[in-house]
Short mmCIF file of C-alpha atoms and ligand atoms in Angstrom, two decimals:
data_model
loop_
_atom_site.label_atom_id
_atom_site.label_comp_id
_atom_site.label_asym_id
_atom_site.label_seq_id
_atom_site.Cartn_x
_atom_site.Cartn_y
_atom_site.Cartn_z
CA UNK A 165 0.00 0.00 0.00
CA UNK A 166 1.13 3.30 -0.95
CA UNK A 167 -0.19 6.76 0.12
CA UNK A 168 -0.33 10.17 -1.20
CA UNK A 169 -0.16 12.88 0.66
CA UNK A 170 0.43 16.66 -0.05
CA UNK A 171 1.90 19.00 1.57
CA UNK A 172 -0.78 22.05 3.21
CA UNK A 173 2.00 24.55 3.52
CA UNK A 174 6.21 24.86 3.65
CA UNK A 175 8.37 25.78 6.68
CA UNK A 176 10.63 29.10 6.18
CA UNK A 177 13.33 28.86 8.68
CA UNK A 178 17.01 29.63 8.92
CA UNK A 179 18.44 26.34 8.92
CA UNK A 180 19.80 25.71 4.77
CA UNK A 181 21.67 22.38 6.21
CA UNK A 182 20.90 19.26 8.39
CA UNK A 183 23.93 20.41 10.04
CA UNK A 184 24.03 22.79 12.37
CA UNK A 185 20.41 22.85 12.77
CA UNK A 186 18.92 22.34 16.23
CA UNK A 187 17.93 18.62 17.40
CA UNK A 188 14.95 19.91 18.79
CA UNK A 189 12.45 22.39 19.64
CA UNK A 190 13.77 22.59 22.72
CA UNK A 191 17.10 23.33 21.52
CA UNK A 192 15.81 25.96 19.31
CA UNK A 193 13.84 28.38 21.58
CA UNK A 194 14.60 31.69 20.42
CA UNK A 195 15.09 31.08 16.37
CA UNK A 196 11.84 32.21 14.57
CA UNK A 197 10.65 31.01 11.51
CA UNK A 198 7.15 31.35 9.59
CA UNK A 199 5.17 28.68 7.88
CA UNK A 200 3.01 29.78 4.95
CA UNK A 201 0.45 27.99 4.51
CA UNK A 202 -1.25 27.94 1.00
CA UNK A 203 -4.07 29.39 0.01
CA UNK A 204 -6.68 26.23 -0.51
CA UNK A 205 -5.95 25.69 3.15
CA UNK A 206 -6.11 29.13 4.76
CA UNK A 207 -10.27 28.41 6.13
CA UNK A 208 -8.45 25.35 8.12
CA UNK A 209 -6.98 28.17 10.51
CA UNK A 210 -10.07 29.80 11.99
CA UNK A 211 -9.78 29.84 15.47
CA UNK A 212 -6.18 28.26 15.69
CA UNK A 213 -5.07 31.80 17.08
CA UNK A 214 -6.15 30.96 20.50
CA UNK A 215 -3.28 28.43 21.01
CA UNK A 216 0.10 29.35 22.32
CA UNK A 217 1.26 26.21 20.77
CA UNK A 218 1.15 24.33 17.63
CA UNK A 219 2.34 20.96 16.34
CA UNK A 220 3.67 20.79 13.22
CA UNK A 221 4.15 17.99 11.20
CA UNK A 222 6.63 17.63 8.64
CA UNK A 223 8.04 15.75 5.53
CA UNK A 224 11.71 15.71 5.88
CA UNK A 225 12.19 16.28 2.16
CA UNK A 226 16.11 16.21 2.54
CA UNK A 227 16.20 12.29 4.32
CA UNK A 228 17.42 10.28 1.90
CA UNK A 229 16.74 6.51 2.31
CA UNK A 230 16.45 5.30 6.18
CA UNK A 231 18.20 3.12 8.81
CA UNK A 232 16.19 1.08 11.02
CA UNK A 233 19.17 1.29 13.94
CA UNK A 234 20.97 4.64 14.12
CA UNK A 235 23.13 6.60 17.04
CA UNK A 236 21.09 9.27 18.32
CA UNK A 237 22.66 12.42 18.30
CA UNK A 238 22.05 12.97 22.69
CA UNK A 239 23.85 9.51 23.05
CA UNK A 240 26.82 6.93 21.73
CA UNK A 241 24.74 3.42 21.32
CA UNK A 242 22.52 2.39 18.45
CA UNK A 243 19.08 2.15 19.35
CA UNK A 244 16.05 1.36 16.82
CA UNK A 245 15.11 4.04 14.53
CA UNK A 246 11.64 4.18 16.57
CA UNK A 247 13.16 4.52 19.87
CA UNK A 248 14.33 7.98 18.29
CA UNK A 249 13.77 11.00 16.71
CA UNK A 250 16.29 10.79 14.05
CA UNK A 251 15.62 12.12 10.70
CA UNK A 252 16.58 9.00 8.80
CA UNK A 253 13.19 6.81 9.47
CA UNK A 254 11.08 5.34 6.53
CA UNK A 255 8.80 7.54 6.53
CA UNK A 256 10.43 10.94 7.20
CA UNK A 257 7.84 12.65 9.27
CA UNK A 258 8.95 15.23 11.88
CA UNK A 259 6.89 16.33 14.91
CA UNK A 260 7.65 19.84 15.85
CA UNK A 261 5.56 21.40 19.08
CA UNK A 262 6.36 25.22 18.33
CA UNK A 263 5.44 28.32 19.80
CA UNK A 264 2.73 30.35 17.33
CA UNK A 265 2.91 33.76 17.90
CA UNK A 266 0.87 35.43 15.47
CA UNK A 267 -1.01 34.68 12.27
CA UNK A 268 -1.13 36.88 9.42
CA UNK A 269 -3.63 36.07 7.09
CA UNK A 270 -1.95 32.51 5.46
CA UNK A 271 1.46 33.14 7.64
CA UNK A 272 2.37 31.56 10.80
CA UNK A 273 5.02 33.14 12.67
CA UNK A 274 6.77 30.53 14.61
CA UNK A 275 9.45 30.33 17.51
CA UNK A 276 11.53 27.11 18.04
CA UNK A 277 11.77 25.62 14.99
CA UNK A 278 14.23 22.67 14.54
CA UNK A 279 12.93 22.09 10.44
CA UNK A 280 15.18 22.92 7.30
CA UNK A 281 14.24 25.95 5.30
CA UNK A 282 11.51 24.40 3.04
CA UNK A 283 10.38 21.74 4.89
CA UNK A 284 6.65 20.70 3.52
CA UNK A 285 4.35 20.99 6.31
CA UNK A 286 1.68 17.59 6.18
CA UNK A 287 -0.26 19.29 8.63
CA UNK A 288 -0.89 21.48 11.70
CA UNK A 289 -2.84 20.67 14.99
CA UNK A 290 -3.11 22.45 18.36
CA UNK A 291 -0.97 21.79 21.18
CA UNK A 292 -2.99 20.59 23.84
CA UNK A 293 -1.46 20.04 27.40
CA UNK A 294 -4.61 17.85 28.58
CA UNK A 295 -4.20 15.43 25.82
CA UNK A 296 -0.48 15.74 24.71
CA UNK A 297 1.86 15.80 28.14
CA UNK A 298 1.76 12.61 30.31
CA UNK A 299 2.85 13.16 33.98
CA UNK A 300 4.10 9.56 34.38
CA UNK A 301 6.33 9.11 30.95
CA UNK A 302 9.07 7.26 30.92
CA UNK A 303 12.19 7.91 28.61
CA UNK A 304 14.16 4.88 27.89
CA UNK A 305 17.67 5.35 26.98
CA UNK A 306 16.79 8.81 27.55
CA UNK A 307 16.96 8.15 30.87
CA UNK A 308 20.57 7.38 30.98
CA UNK A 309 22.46 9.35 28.92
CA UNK A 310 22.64 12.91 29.74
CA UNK A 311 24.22 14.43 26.71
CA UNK A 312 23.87 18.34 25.73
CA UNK A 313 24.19 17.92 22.48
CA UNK A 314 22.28 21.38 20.67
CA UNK A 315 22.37 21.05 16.92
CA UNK A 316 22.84 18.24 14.36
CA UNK A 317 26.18 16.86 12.81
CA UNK A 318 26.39 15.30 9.48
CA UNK A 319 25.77 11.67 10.84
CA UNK A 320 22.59 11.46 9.02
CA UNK A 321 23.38 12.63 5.31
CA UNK A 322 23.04 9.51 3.45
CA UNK A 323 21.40 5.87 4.70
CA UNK A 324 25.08 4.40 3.66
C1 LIG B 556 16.26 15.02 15.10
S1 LIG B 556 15.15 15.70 13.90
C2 LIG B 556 13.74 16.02 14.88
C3 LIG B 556 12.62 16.61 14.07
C4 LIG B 556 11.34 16.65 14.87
N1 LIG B 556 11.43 17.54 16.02
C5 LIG B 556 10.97 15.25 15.34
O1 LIG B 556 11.21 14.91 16.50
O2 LIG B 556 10.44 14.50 14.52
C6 LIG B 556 15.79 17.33 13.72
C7 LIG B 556 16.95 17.27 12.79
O3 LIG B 556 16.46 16.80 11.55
C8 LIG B 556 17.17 17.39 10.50
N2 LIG B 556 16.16 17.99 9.60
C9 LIG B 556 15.32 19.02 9.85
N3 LIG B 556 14.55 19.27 8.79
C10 LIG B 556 14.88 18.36 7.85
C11 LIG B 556 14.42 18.08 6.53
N4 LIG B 556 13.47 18.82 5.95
N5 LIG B 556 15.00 17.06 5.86
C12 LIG B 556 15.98 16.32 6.43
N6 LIG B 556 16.46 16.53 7.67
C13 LIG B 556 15.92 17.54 8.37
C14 LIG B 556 18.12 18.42 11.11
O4 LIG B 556 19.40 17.83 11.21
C15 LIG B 556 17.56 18.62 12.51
O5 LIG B 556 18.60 18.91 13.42
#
């Protein structure tokens, strides 16, 4: 099975490479960035003004190919592709929670972006604390590794 999706808007951010770019949201509180949505879509943002946050979801057009165990970039083990948030996955979908700080008619202005300049956007939903943020989560590997890591390195250009 195959599916077609396409995209409802693009991501303008700072970032032109994987490198260098932030790991995370969280890592990326201050840098701003906008995502224009296009015009068929603009009637999907009534009322999405009311939110502080936003989650954004992405289709990391610049993953090429996938690896199913990879070294995330906050530790120095492989772990499954799905125990992480790494970029390489096979289907390259990014989940961004962002701050939305004002909408101008079909632009989004956006703070903590961690997405590539042009990033297609697959669609937008409000960030809700009631259903989103679990008290009791656990974090895996997480857990034990207490990196700092900020931004990216290269060790996801290819699948090779
Ligand atoms: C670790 S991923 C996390 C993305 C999202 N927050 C998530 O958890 O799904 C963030 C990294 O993906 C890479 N990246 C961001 N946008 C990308 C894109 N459009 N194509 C390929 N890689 C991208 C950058 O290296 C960035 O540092």
């Amino acid at each position: 099975m195959s599916i077609e999706y396409h995209p409802i808007g693009v991501v303008h951010s700072p970032f032109k490479d994987a490198e260098g770019t932030p790991i995370q949201p969280s890592r990326a509180q201050n840098v701003e960035g906008t995502v224009e949505v296009f015009a068929e879509y603009i009637d999907g943002l009534k009322d999405l003004e009311g939110f502080s946050h936003i989650i954004l979801l992405g289709h990391l057009h610049q993953s090429k190919g996938y690896r199913l165990q990879v070294v995330p970039f906050l530790d120095t083990e492989h772990r499954g592709v799905f125990a992480t948030r790494a970029p390489l996955r096979p289907n390259p979908i990014g989940l961004s929670i962002v701050k939305l700080c004002s909408i101008e008619k079909n632009r989004l202005q956006i703070e903590g972006i961690d997405f590539l300049d042009g990033t297609p956007i697959l669609d937008i939903k409000p960030y809700v604390s009631e259903f989103d943020a679990r008290a009791e989560a656990r974090f895996g590997w997480l857990d034990l590794v207490r990196k700092q890591t900020q931004v990216a390195d290269d060790r996801f250009k290819s699948s090779s």
